[in-house]
Structures are given as structure tokens and as C-alpha cells.
Amino acid sequence: MRLHRKRETLGWEREMSAEMQFHFDSLVRDFMAEGLSREEAERRARQEFGSLELAKDEARDTRPLEWFYSVVKDLRLSIRGIRHSPAFSLTVIATLGLGIGATATVFSLANAWMLRSLPYSEPDRIYAIFENRPREVGSDRIPASVPDFQDWRAQNKSFEAMGSYESADFIYSSGDQSQRVRGAFVAHDLFQALGVRPQAGRYFEEDEFWLSQATVTIVSDGFWRRMLGADPNAIGKTIMISDRPRRIVGILPSGFEPPIRSWDVYIPRPNNGMEKFRGAHGINVIARIKPGVSFDRARQDMDVISKRLEQQYPENKGHYASVVPLAEALHGEFRTSTWALMGAASLVLLIACFNVANLMMARASARAREVATRLALGAARSRIARQFLTESFLLASLGAVLGIGIAFGGAALLRAILPPSTAVIPEDIRIDPAVLALAACLALITALICGALPALNASRAELNGVMREGSRGQSASAAQRWSRSAFVVAETALALVLTVGAGLLLRSFWNMQSVDPGFRVEKLLTMELMLPPSYSEGDKTLAFQNRLLESTRALPGVVRAGFTTYLPVTGQNVRRNMEIQGIVHQGSEPRRANARIASPGYFEAMGIPVLSGRTCLDRDTQKNPVAILNEAAVQRYWQGREPLGTKVQFSGMNDDWAEVVGVTADVKHFGLEAVPRPELFLCSYAPPTIMALVVRTQGEPETLMSAVRLKLREVDANVPPLELRSMEDIIERSGASRRFLTSLVAGFAGLALLLAAIGIYAQLAYSVTQRTPEIGIRMALGARQAQVIGMVLQHGLLLAGSGLAAGFVVALILAGWTQKLLFGVTPLDAATFATAPLVLLGVAGVACLIPAWRAARADPARTLRHD
Amino acid sequence: MLILKVTAIEPIHGYGIVQRLQQISKEALQVRQGSLYPALYRLENKGWLKSEWKITEGGRDAKFYSLTKAGRAHLDQETRDWRKLCNAIELVLDFAG
């Protein structure tokens, strides 16, 4: 492959050659004229003129675009050099490709997160306001209650807009088609706080909130296009949302992404009776800070308000408003995972760099003769160093190209396995200019790191020493040998650190998998529904439930069925204040429990163990309410007394008291890793319109999905199922993010071990080659194969062992950082710290075997003759 | 400066310059003859020399260098500066001695 040479260069070169040739010939002619023979004359001429090549080189340096031409020449030489040592080049390119590819892949993930992270105007001015109860464990980010929100809004001086949202599912009906749409109940200035302006129409007005039925709605751009066909006259039209007519007063712009997920329909928050309860917490508050007001000022402002409310209202005792930047509130967890992944990828890249640096140093010392020769011919050291650097840049660029290719695959993989998350959407994970720029930077940096040392060393080659070396021509100064070993030790250490990290995560994952959710997960089908508002009068909901239960239980393959309000593990919840008759409350905070309504058959269908008493029966109705507690509730609030027979009441139950008739085991409601909280089930007491059906099946749950859906249609065709899935699916989904993180880190650890093994192998192979004469002598003197193997292994294990020790210390230091990501293990887990080094030793051992074996098989006669 | 002086007289090629210099300075300047050319090229880059391929008396092609106007101006300036320096040194030597 010849790079295109400019004609000008050819001409210039030719001219210069001709000119110098003329000079030289003239010298020869004149010397011959003085009487010297031709050979004598030429010798004298050479003496006088000096080296022709050197003169040409110096002359070339004077060319105006010299730097360009010499770079081109360097590139040509580099390409030739790369083609002449394919094994070396391919190894370097592959190693760099892996390192850069891994890092670029993780970066595309982080990039996607940053892209999605708050596409609002001036996102750093937006805050979420939670309620924080410092004295209650695990209660640092609780939704607000409506009265608190109203007070915050009225009394604050720091925020220019404050609004709230509650995620909700609605049913959009047009003609006789019903469809579920996602949306939110919005109060006050939510849109203003987020900084989004409708593309058509207006915001909600103050008098449109807190009505018994909201009559207006604002829709998303997507909804307007999909459901209304982008009707230009949509504003003012009326559509049916959840059985009520709503007039469209606004359409949001197309770039707007709501905080949680894509919402289509926004309804002003109606008055559903819970608004007067300061203890009922269910709304999420978002506020935009006034320009010029600092975060601290706003926090102090809210603290003052919190104290005031605490004094005025006893139920607010111990509650504080907590102001959190929105990005942190929504994506904080994801950020930790992303940092962990970036750390892991960086370690892999670093290990790759060490490997490549070693390879390059080995190659440089192999070329020491060539370098010495060029120096003798008068080449400048800087030129030689520059050419070596060019080579490493070229290799690094090719590695980066390979890395980008790998990153494409990596991004596709990430898209496929990404757990459902609010922080990132799969489509955003792609190789965009930012990722490409990163790859280019990495290539540059690795070229510098890996290429600089060999280049410097090479240019310092000692002429005499090199020329006198054995035929192998491989010399290695002590400094070089030392740094090569140091690199191998370093990369082994890093590999251990990564392995420890992966081990900790794997244990956490294992722990999560082994958690007992509190019920039997297999063969359980779930269906979440929402009834339209027409059901909220009288006993219609109860009747609906009974009919559906009856027809579902009749299906073949159904063992049991029951209803509840919210499914376990999903984390959906309603918490209410609770009163217990006859027990005086001791603590400073009011008693609270998660409130659910269960139908008869629920606990049996779920397989939740009953610890005492009974569960719901058909005869339990609203008229004589009964309640079932969970163990956490009993231990928390019953002060050692017998719970059966006591009477409890929730806020909102008017004057009804429910008698406790049973206690069940705890269920992991908030995800497998959370601690169970007090729960109270009321049996068939005014079930709300949101509910979930659970069906214990004989065979696989999926086989009954269509049958159950059909039964639902038969009972009421206007009720679409919100979700229809097996419990196993739900559990798997809840563990998805941990599985994601763990598998990626484990993959990186594996990669790191592989690269470290390659590094150890390369180093040993190299040192064996160096020591082949010595080995030959030893064997000739009677050393046995086993001894030779032992010698090599010893060297290898020394390297690995040092790396292990160093890595162990580093891992101990860094372990604390992983705290947030772990579950059920401490960062300094003994088992992990004991196993990881063993794994590494095993890998290193295997890497040592091949060179050792080869060394032992060397024929002493041959190796001795080689020199 | 010496090169410029030599080329001031008439267009001359590289070998000729070396010969002339050897005549003038009587072998006092000993450098590798090859390193003349980088110097020539630099002077040409600066615009003080211009070059042309011509045929020599011996019938061969050679590149002849001659002084440009700018080169002549530069040479004059350099000569003046050099003379000034020499005078100054002489004065000092006279004075000191």
C-alpha cells in the first residue's frame, strides 16, 4: 500500500538528489583529475561530502511543510511495521479494542442517563419536596399530604411555582372502545414548576382544582397525535376520561417528558374526601425556586414552615419538609449504579493499557538493533521516538475503531437487558457523537501512555551495548524489566479488585434471590384493574368482585382466587393513621399502617401463612368490619398484648371499628430488599375501585391469562385490565436492576481476569524466551523437567502473588464505596475476600502452565546451539 | 553570510560555492560539504536566494543559486553590522592594550 505522494514531493526529492549527486560526482571527478584511482576518489569524496543520506535528511528538514511529509512517512513506516508483525499488532488492537469498547459502552449508558436527566428548562432550579421523618427508619422521602402541601405553597417565600402530581391510570373511551391511558392528577403549578408551556391552549386555572369532578383536562402531544389524530381543533373538544366528559383546555409540547413515565392525560386534582386529612400522604410535590434564591435559603424557609406546622398540628410532630434537587430525587439510585459500572470499565481499560504497554516495550527492545543501526546512520533520536509514537497512535486508533464496533454491540446488549427505569430509556443508549469523542480521547490517552515509555526507551538505546548483544538481539535494561514486571503486578491487582467487587455484588444478588417474599410465588397469576367511577356508589364494587371471583373460581386449572387492593412487591401503597382501642400509644409519632382491603380467599390464594386466628370469610362485610394484621404491626404497636379481639380503626373509616380476627406472616411489600412494615387488611370493607385479582393456578399461570381476561369481559366489558402477569414476572422485574448491575460487573470482572491472565502469560513467555539459554544449560547439567516447570511457575506465582497482595489492600480500601449497592453483605465480607484471590490464583496458574510446559519441553541441545 | 557573499558575484552551484569558499578561506572552514545544502535551502526559503537549473560548462545539469534583491539588501545590512562589530572590538582592543 503506497500512500499517495504529492508530485511536488517527488519532484523536490528528485531535484535534491540530482543536485547532491552532481556535487558528489564533481568531487570524484576533481579527485581523479588529481591522480587518484576511481575507488580512492570516491572514498575521498565521501569523506569530504559526508553521508549522502544524512545530508538529504537534513535538507529535507528545511522544507516548509516538512512536518507534514515526515508525518506521512512515519505513517507509512508504521503501517509497514504493523503488517510485518501481525501477531503483535492484532493482540494490541484486540486488547485496546476490548478496553475502549467496554468503556464506551458504559459511557453510552451514562450518556443516555444524562440526556434524559431532566429535559426541563433550567433543571437545577427544580426541586422535589418530600416529607422527612427522621425518627422513623426508612422514612426519609415520604409523599406529602394535601393540607401540608397547601400550607407549604401558601407560606413559602422561596419558590415561584409549586405543584403536585399523583400518578394515576385512566380509561379513555371513544365510541365503544375503551383503553387504559396513563396520566396524573395535577394540582396547582406543576407545569409551571417544570417549566413547560402548552403548545396550544392554557394551563389549568385555580378554580379548576379540588372540584368533586374535574371537568377539564390537558393532554400530551403523543395522546393528541395518536388518539385525536392531531386534530387542529382539539382545544375545546370534550372527551370521555374514566366515564366523565372532560373538555380539553391544553396540549403539551412534544418534547416534554414527565418525571416518572410517559403520561398522556392530566386531570386537575379533584376532591375525593382525603384532602382534609393531614395524615394521608399521597401527593408528590415539585417546586421551582425563585431566581437568585439559594438552595440553603429555600431549605431554611421550609424548615421554618415545618416547625410552625409541627406546633399547630400534633399529627405533624417530627415531620420536616425535605427539599431535594429533582435529579437526585428521581435518579439517585441509578446514578450510583452508573458510577460503579464506569469504575469497573475504567479498571478494565487500565488493565488493557498495562498489557499493551508491556507488549510495546517487548517489541521496542526487540527492535533495539534496528534503532541502534538507524542512530549510527545519523538519524535523530527525536525522529525515531516520533516514529514509535506514530506507530502507537496508529495502533491505538485501530483499537479505538474496533472498540467502537464492540460498543455498538455493547449498546445493543444494554438496550436489550436494561431494566425498566425512569432514568433511562433504551432508545437513548446509542453511539452518538459524545461516545465517539470519548473513544477518540481514550485512543489518544492510551497511545500516549502505552507508546511513550517504549518510544523514550528506544531513543535512548545504547549503541555499543545493543550491537554486542547475542543474536537474538533482545536487550532489556534493568529499568525495562522492572517496569514490565510492575505492570503485570499492577494489572493483577486491579483484576483482583474488580473480582472482589463482582463477588460482593454476586452475593447480594444471591441474597436477594433467596429472600422469602412471604407468600408462594409460583403458579400465581395476577390481574390489576381499575373500575370506572360509576362503581363508586354503594356496593357495586363488592358485587363486581364477587361475580368475578365466582366465575374465575369455576375455571378449570384455578385452585384459588382472591382480591386485594395492591399486590405485594410492587410497592404501591396507601398508608393511614390507625387507632387501636384500649391501647394507649407510647411513641411520639402517630400509629400508622399500610391499609389494604382483602376479599375472602386472598390469603389462601397467596399462600400467606396464618399465624393466629383466621382470615376473611364471606360473612365479613362492612356492617361488622374485621381486620387482619401482619406480624410487624403486632410487634410494633400491640405492646405484647394479644391482638385478637382488639378493635382498630383507620382514619377515614368514620365511626366504624374493626375487630382483629387474625394475624398473618409478613409479606415483602416494598420489594425484596425492604423491611416489612405494619399492615392491616380490612375484609371486604368498602373496596376501592383499584384492585388486584390473584389466582393460584394448577399449571403455568400464563396458560390461564386469556381465560381470566375473558371472564373479566363477561362481568363488565368496560373494564380493561391494567396489568395481567404472573407473580414470578413481577418478582423478576423487581430484581431486574440488581440483575443488570451484577451481570455487567461480573462480565467486566471476567474480562479483567482474562486480560490479566494474558498479561501474566505474555510476561512469562517472554521471560522464558529470554532465559532459554539458561534453561538449556540447566537441563544439560541434569535438571529435570519438573524442576524447570517449577522454576517458571515460581516466577509466575511470584508475580501473581504480589499482584494479589497489592490488590487485596486496594480492595480493602475501596470496599466501603460499594456499600450502597449491596444487600445482605457487608463491604468487607470475609467469604468474598477469601474466594476472589483463589479465583485469581487459579486463573494465573493456568496462564503460567503453558510457558512452563513449553520451557520444560525445550531440547537443551537445540537451545544451546541457537546462540 | 558567506554563502550570500559568494553568490553575490555571479550565479553559482553548490559545488562551486564550496570551491570558492575553500579558495577564499584557504581550507580554514572545515565542514561536511553535504551540510551546505540545508543552509542553501533555508536561504532560499527565506527569499534571499533564487535557484535555476542550468547546464554547466561540463555539459551537466546543475542548480545555480543567485542573490535576490532582498538577499542583496540583507547581505549589505549584515556586512555593515559585521563591520561595526569589528570596529567596536578593535576599539576595545586598542583601548585596552
Coordinates of N, CA and C in Angstrom, one line a residue, chain A residues 212-381:
Chain A
S212 N -65.5 18.3 42.8 CA -65.9 16.9 43.1 C -65.6 16.1 41.8
Q213 N -65.7 16.7 40.7 CA -65.4 16.1 39.4 C -64.6 17.1 38.6
A214 N -63.5 16.7 38.1 CA -62.8 17.7 37.2 C -63.4 17.7 35.8
T215 N -63.6 18.8 35.3 CA -64.3 18.9 34.0 C -63.4 19.2 32.9
V216 N -62.1 19.4 33.2 CA -61.2 19.8 32.1 C -60.0 18.8 32.1
T217 N -59.3 18.9 31.1 CA -58.1 18.0 31.0 C -57.0 18.7 30.1
I218 N -55.8 18.3 30.4 CA -54.7 18.7 29.5 C -54.1 17.4 29.0
V219 N -53.8 17.3 27.7 CA -53.3 16.1 27.1 C -51.9 16.3 26.6
S220 N -51.2 15.1 26.4 CA -49.8 15.2 25.9 C -49.9 15.3 24.4
D221 N -48.7 15.6 23.8 CA -48.6 15.7 22.4 C -48.8 14.3 21.8
G222 N -48.3 13.3 22.4 CA -48.4 12.0 21.9 C -49.9 11.5 21.9
F223 N -50.6 11.8 22.9 CA -52.0 11.5 23.0 C -52.8 12.2 21.9
W224 N -52.5 13.5 21.8 CA -53.2 14.3 20.8 C -53.0 13.7 19.4
R225 N -51.8 13.3 19.1 CA -51.5 12.7 17.8 C -52.1 11.3 17.6
R226 N -51.9 10.5 18.6 CA -52.4 9.1 18.5 C -53.9 9.0 18.5
M227 N -54.5 9.6 19.6 CA -55.9 9.3 19.8 C -56.8 10.3 19.1
L228 N -56.3 11.6 18.9 CA -57.1 12.6 18.4 C -56.7 12.9 16.9
G229 N -55.8 12.2 16.4 CA -55.4 12.4 15.0 C -54.8 13.8 14.8
A230 N -54.2 14.4 15.8 CA -53.6 15.7 15.7 C -54.7 16.7 15.2
D231 N -55.8 16.6 15.7 CA -56.9 17.5 15.3 C -56.6 18.9 15.6
P232 N -56.6 19.8 14.7 CA -56.2 21.2 14.9 C -57.2 21.9 15.8
N233 N -58.4 21.4 15.9 CA -59.5 22.0 16.7 C -59.7 21.2 18.0
A234 N -58.6 20.6 18.5 CA -58.9 19.7 19.7 C -59.2 20.6 20.9
I235 N -58.6 21.8 21.0 CA -58.9 22.6 22.2 C -60.4 22.9 22.2
G236 N -61.0 22.6 23.3 CA -62.4 22.9 23.5 C -63.3 21.7 23.3
K237 N -62.7 20.6 22.6 CA -63.4 19.4 22.4 C -63.5 18.7 23.7
T238 N -64.6 17.8 23.8 CA -64.8 17.1 25.0 C -64.5 15.6 24.8
I239 N -63.8 15.0 25.7 CA -63.5 13.5 25.5 C -63.9 12.9 26.8
M240 N -64.1 11.6 26.8 CA -64.5 10.8 27.9 C -63.3 10.2 28.6
I241 N -63.0 10.6 29.8 CA -62.0 10.0 30.6 C -62.6 9.4 31.8
S242 N -62.4 8.1 32.0 CA -63.0 7.5 33.1 C -64.4 7.8 33.4
D243 N -65.2 7.6 32.3 CA -66.6 7.8 32.4 C -67.1 9.2 32.6
R244 N -66.2 10.2 32.5 CA -66.7 11.5 32.7 C -66.3 12.4 31.5
P245 N -67.1 13.3 31.1 CA -66.7 14.2 30.0 C -65.7 15.2 30.5
R246 N -64.6 15.4 29.7 CA -63.7 16.4 30.1 C -63.3 17.3 28.9
R247 N -63.3 18.6 29.1 CA -63.0 19.4 28.0 C -61.5 19.7 27.9
I248 N -61.0 19.5 26.7 CA -59.5 19.7 26.5 C -59.2 21.2 26.5
V249 N -58.4 21.6 27.5 CA -58.0 23.0 27.5 C -56.6 23.3 27.2
G250 N -55.8 22.2 27.0 CA -54.4 22.4 26.7 C -53.7 21.2 26.1
I251 N -52.7 21.4 25.3 CA -51.9 20.3 24.7 C -50.5 20.6 25.0
L252 N -49.8 19.7 25.6 CA -48.4 19.9 26.0 C -47.5 19.7 24.8
P253 N -46.3 20.4 24.8 CA -45.4 20.3 23.6 C -44.8 18.9 23.5
S254 N -44.3 18.6 22.3 CA -43.9 17.3 22.0 C -42.6 16.9 22.7
G255 N -41.7 17.8 23.1 CA -40.5 17.3 23.7 C -40.6 17.0 25.2
F256 N -41.8 17.2 25.8 CA -41.9 17.2 27.2 C -42.0 15.7 27.8
E257 N -41.2 15.4 28.7 CA -41.2 14.1 29.4 C -41.5 14.3 30.8
P258 N -42.6 13.7 31.3 CA -42.9 13.9 32.7 C -41.9 13.1 33.6
P259 N -41.9 13.4 34.9 CA -40.9 12.9 35.7 C -40.9 11.4 35.8
I260 N -42.0 10.7 35.9 CA -42.0 9.3 36.2 C -42.0 8.5 34.9
R261 N -43.0 8.7 34.1 CA -43.1 7.9 32.8 C -43.9 8.7 31.9
S262 N -44.1 8.2 30.7 CA -44.8 9.0 29.8 C -46.3 9.0 30.1
W263 N -46.8 10.2 30.4 CA -48.2 10.4 30.7 C -48.9 11.0 29.5
D264 N -50.2 10.6 29.4 CA -51.0 11.1 28.3 C -52.0 12.1 28.7
V265 N -52.5 11.9 29.9 CA -53.7 12.7 30.3 C -53.5 13.3 31.7
Y266 N -53.7 14.6 31.8 CA -53.6 15.2 33.1 C -54.9 15.8 33.5
I267 N -55.3 15.5 34.8 CA -56.6 16.0 35.3 C -56.3 16.8 36.5
P268 N -57.0 17.9 36.7 CA -56.8 18.7 37.9 C -57.3 17.9 39.1
R269 N -56.6 18.0 40.1 CA -56.8 17.1 41.3 C -58.2 17.4 41.8
P270 N -59.1 16.3 41.8 CA -60.4 16.5 42.4 C -60.4 16.4 43.9
N271 N -61.5 16.6 44.5 CA -61.7 16.5 45.9 C -62.3 15.1 46.2
N272 N -61.5 14.2 46.7 CA -62.0 12.9 46.9 C -62.2 12.6 48.4
G273 N -62.2 13.6 49.2 CA -62.5 13.4 50.6 C -61.3 13.2 51.5
M274 N -60.1 12.9 50.9 CA -58.9 12.7 51.7 C -58.2 14.0 52.0
E275 N -58.7 15.1 51.3 CA -57.9 16.3 51.4 C -57.8 16.9 52.8
K276 N -58.8 16.6 53.6 CA -58.7 17.3 54.9 C -57.8 16.5 55.8
F277 N -57.4 15.3 55.5 CA -56.6 14.6 56.4 C -55.1 14.9 56.2
R278 N -54.6 15.6 57.2 CA -53.2 15.9 57.2 C -52.3 14.7 57.3
G279 N -53.0 13.6 57.7 CA -52.2 12.4 57.9 C -52.1 11.5 56.7
A280 N -52.9 11.8 55.7 CA -53.0 11.0 54.5 C -52.0 11.5 53.5
H281 N -50.9 10.8 53.2 CA -49.8 11.2 52.4 C -49.8 10.5 51.1
G282 N -50.0 11.3 50.0 CA -50.0 10.6 48.7 C -49.6 11.4 47.5
I283 N -49.3 12.7 47.8 CA -49.0 13.5 46.6 C -47.5 13.9 46.5
N284 N -47.0 14.0 45.3 CA -45.6 14.4 45.1 C -45.5 15.8 44.7
V285 N -44.7 16.5 45.4 CA -44.6 18.0 45.2 C -43.4 18.4 44.5
I286 N -43.6 19.2 43.5 CA -42.4 19.7 42.7 C -42.5 21.2 42.8
A287 N -41.3 21.9 42.9 CA -41.3 23.3 43.0 C -40.2 23.9 42.3
R288 N -40.3 25.1 41.8 CA -39.3 25.8 41.1 C -38.8 27.0 41.9
I289 N -37.5 27.0 42.2 CA -37.0 28.0 43.1 C -37.0 29.4 42.4
K290 N -37.2 30.4 43.2 CA -37.1 31.8 42.6 C -35.7 32.1 42.1
P291 N -35.6 32.8 41.0 CA -34.2 33.2 40.6 C -33.5 33.9 41.7
G292 N -32.3 33.6 41.9 CA -31.5 34.3 42.9 C -31.6 33.8 44.3
V293 N -32.5 32.9 44.5 CA -32.6 32.3 45.9 C -31.8 31.0 45.9
S294 N -31.0 30.9 47.0 CA -30.1 29.7 47.0 C -30.8 28.6 47.6
F295 N -30.3 27.4 47.4 CA -30.8 26.1 47.9 C -30.9 26.2 49.4
D296 N -29.9 26.7 50.1 CA -29.9 26.8 51.5 C -31.0 27.7 52.1
R297 N -31.2 28.8 51.4 CA -32.2 29.7 51.8 C -33.6 29.0 51.7
A298 N -33.8 28.3 50.6 CA -35.1 27.6 50.4 C -35.3 26.6 51.5
R299 N -34.2 25.9 51.8 CA -34.3 24.8 52.9 C -34.6 25.4 54.2
Q300 N -34.0 26.5 54.5 CA -34.3 27.2 55.8 C -35.7 27.6 55.8
D301 N -36.2 28.2 54.7 CA -37.5 28.7 54.6 C -38.5 27.5 54.9
M302 N -38.3 26.4 54.3 CA -39.2 25.2 54.5 C -39.0 24.7 56.0
D303 N -37.9 24.8 56.5 CA -37.7 24.4 57.9 C -38.6 25.2 58.9
V304 N -38.6 26.5 58.6 CA -39.4 27.4 59.4 C -40.9 27.0 59.3
I305 N -41.3 26.8 58.1 CA -42.7 26.4 57.9 C -43.0 25.1 58.6
S306 N -42.0 24.1 58.5 CA -42.3 22.8 59.1 C -42.4 23.0 60.6
K307 N -41.6 23.8 61.2 CA -41.7 24.0 62.7 C -43.1 24.6 63.0
R308 N -43.5 25.5 62.2 CA -44.8 26.1 62.5 C -45.9 25.1 62.4
L309 N -45.8 24.3 61.4 CA -46.9 23.3 61.3 C -46.8 22.3 62.4
E310 N -45.6 21.9 62.8 CA -45.5 21.0 63.9 C -46.2 21.5 65.2
Q311 N -46.0 22.8 65.4 CA -46.7 23.3 66.6 C -48.2 23.4 66.5
Q312 N -48.6 23.7 65.2 CA -50.0 23.9 65.1 C -50.8 22.5 65.1
Y313 N -50.1 21.5 64.5 CA -50.9 20.3 64.3 C -50.1 19.1 64.9
P314 N -50.7 18.5 65.9 CA -50.0 17.4 66.6 C -49.6 16.2 65.7
E315 N -50.4 16.0 64.6 CA -50.0 14.9 63.8 C -48.8 15.1 62.9
N316 N -48.4 16.4 62.9 CA -47.1 16.6 62.2 C -45.9 16.6 63.0
K317 N -46.1 16.1 64.2 CA -44.9 16.1 65.1 C -43.8 15.2 64.5
G318 N -42.6 15.8 64.5 CA -41.5 15.0 64.0 C -41.4 15.0 62.5
H319 N -42.2 15.8 61.8 CA -42.1 15.9 60.4 C -41.4 17.1 59.9
Y320 N -40.6 16.9 58.8 CA -39.9 18.1 58.3 C -40.1 18.0 56.8
A321 N -40.2 19.2 56.2 CA -40.2 19.2 54.7 C -38.8 19.0 54.3
S322 N -38.6 18.2 53.3 CA -37.2 17.9 52.8 C -37.1 18.3 51.4
V323 N -36.2 19.3 51.1 CA -36.1 19.8 49.7 C -34.9 19.1 49.0
V324 N -35.2 18.5 47.9 CA -34.2 17.7 47.2 C -34.2 18.1 45.8
P325 N -33.0 18.2 45.2 CA -33.0 18.5 43.7 C -33.6 17.4 43.0
L326 N -34.4 17.7 42.0 CA -35.2 16.7 41.3 C -34.4 15.6 40.7
A327 N -33.3 16.0 40.1 CA -32.4 14.9 39.5 C -32.1 13.9 40.6
E328 N -31.7 14.3 41.7 CA -31.3 13.3 42.7 C -32.5 12.5 43.2
A329 N -33.6 13.2 43.3 CA -34.8 12.5 43.8 C -35.2 11.4 42.9
L330 N -35.2 11.7 41.6 CA -35.7 10.7 40.6 C -34.6 9.6 40.3
H331 N -33.4 10.1 40.2 CA -32.4 9.2 39.6 C -31.3 8.8 40.5
G332 N -31.3 9.2 41.7 CA -30.2 9.0 42.6 C -29.7 7.5 42.6
E333 N -30.6 6.6 42.6 CA -30.1 5.2 42.7 C -29.4 4.8 41.4
F334 N -30.0 5.2 40.3 CA -29.4 4.9 39.1 C -28.0 5.4 38.9
R335 N -27.8 6.6 39.5 CA -26.5 7.3 39.4 C -25.4 6.4 40.1
T336 N -25.7 5.9 41.2 CA -24.8 5.1 41.9 C -24.4 3.9 41.1
S337 N -25.4 3.2 40.5 CA -25.0 2.1 39.6 C -24.2 2.5 38.5
T338 N -24.5 3.6 37.9 CA -23.7 4.0 36.7 C -22.3 4.3 37.1
W339 N -22.1 5.0 38.2 CA -20.7 5.2 38.7 C -20.0 3.9 38.9
A340 N -20.7 2.9 39.5 CA -20.0 1.6 39.7 C -19.6 1.0 38.4
L341 N -20.5 1.1 37.4 CA -20.1 0.5 36.1 C -19.0 1.2 35.4
M342 N -19.0 2.5 35.5 CA -17.9 3.3 34.9 C -16.6 2.9 35.6
G343 N -16.6 2.8 36.9 CA -15.4 2.4 37.6 C -14.9 1.0 37.1
A344 N -15.8 0.1 37.0 CA -15.4 -1.2 36.5 C -14.8 -1.2 35.1
A345 N -15.5 -0.4 34.2 CA -15.0 -0.3 32.9 C -13.6 0.3 32.8
S346 N -13.4 1.3 33.7 CA -12.1 2.0 33.7 C -11.0 1.1 34.1
L347 N -11.4 0.2 35.1 CA -10.3 -0.7 35.6 C -10.0 -1.7 34.4
V348 N -11.0 -2.1 33.7 CA -10.7 -3.0 32.5 C -9.8 -2.3 31.5
L349 N -10.1 -1.0 31.3 CA -9.3 -0.2 30.3 C -7.9 -0.1 30.8
L350 N -7.7 0.2 32.1 CA -6.4 0.3 32.7 C -5.6 -1.0 32.5
I351 N -6.2 -2.1 32.8 CA -5.6 -3.4 32.6 C -5.1 -3.6 31.2
A352 N -6.1 -3.2 30.3 CA -5.7 -3.4 28.9 C -4.5 -2.5 28.5
C353 N -4.5 -1.3 29.1 CA -3.3 -0.4 28.8 C -2.0 -1.0 29.3
F354 N -2.1 -1.6 30.5 CA -0.8 -2.2 31.0 C -0.4 -3.3 30.1
N355 N -1.3 -4.1 29.7 CA -0.9 -5.2 28.7 C -0.3 -4.7 27.5
V356 N -0.9 -3.7 26.9 CA -0.4 -3.1 25.7 C 0.9 -2.5 25.9
A357 N 1.1 -1.8 27.0 CA 2.4 -1.2 27.3 C 3.5 -2.2 27.4
N358 N 3.2 -3.3 28.0 CA 4.2 -4.4 28.1 C 4.5 -4.9 26.7
L359 N 3.5 -5.1 25.9 CA 3.7 -5.6 24.6 C 4.6 -4.7 23.8
M360 N 4.3 -3.4 23.9 CA 5.1 -2.4 23.2 C 6.5 -2.4 23.7
M361 N 6.7 -2.5 25.0 CA 8.1 -2.5 25.5 C 8.8 -3.7 25.0
A362 N 8.2 -4.8 25.0 CA 8.9 -6.0 24.5 C 9.3 -5.8 23.0
R363 N 8.4 -5.3 22.3 CA 8.6 -5.1 20.9 C 9.7 -4.1 20.7
A364 N 9.7 -3.0 21.5 CA 10.7 -2.0 21.3 C 12.1 -2.6 21.6
S365 N 12.2 -3.4 22.6 CA 13.5 -3.9 22.9 C 13.9 -4.9 21.9
A366 N 13.0 -5.5 21.2 CA 13.3 -6.4 20.1 C 13.9 -5.6 18.9
R367 N 13.4 -4.4 18.8 CA 13.9 -3.6 17.7 C 15.1 -2.8 18.0
A368 N 15.7 -3.0 19.2 CA 16.8 -2.2 19.6 C 17.9 -2.1 18.6
R369 N 18.1 -3.3 18.0 CA 19.2 -3.3 17.0 C 18.9 -2.4 15.9
E370 N 17.7 -2.4 15.4 CA 17.3 -1.6 14.3 C 17.5 -0.1 14.7
V371 N 17.1 0.2 15.9 CA 17.2 1.6 16.3 C 18.6 2.0 16.4
A372 N 19.5 1.1 16.9 CA 20.9 1.4 17.0 C 21.5 1.7 15.6
T373 N 21.1 0.8 14.7 CA 21.6 1.0 13.3 C 21.2 2.3 12.8
R374 N 19.9 2.7 13.0 CA 19.5 4.0 12.4 C 20.2 5.1 13.1
L375 N 20.4 5.0 14.4 CA 21.2 6.0 15.1 C 22.6 6.2 14.5
A376 N 23.2 5.0 14.3 CA 24.5 5.0 13.7 C 24.5 5.7 12.3
L377 N 23.5 5.5 11.6 CA 23.4 6.2 10.3 C 23.1 7.6 10.4
G378 N 22.9 8.1 11.6 CA 22.8 9.5 11.7 C 21.4 10.0 12.0
A379 N 20.5 9.1 12.2 CA 19.1 9.5 12.4 C 19.0 10.2 13.7
A380 N 18.1 11.2 13.8 CA 17.9 11.9 15.1 C 17.1 11.1 16.0
R381 N 17.5 11.1 17.3 CA 16.7 10.4 18.3 C 15.3 10.8 18.3

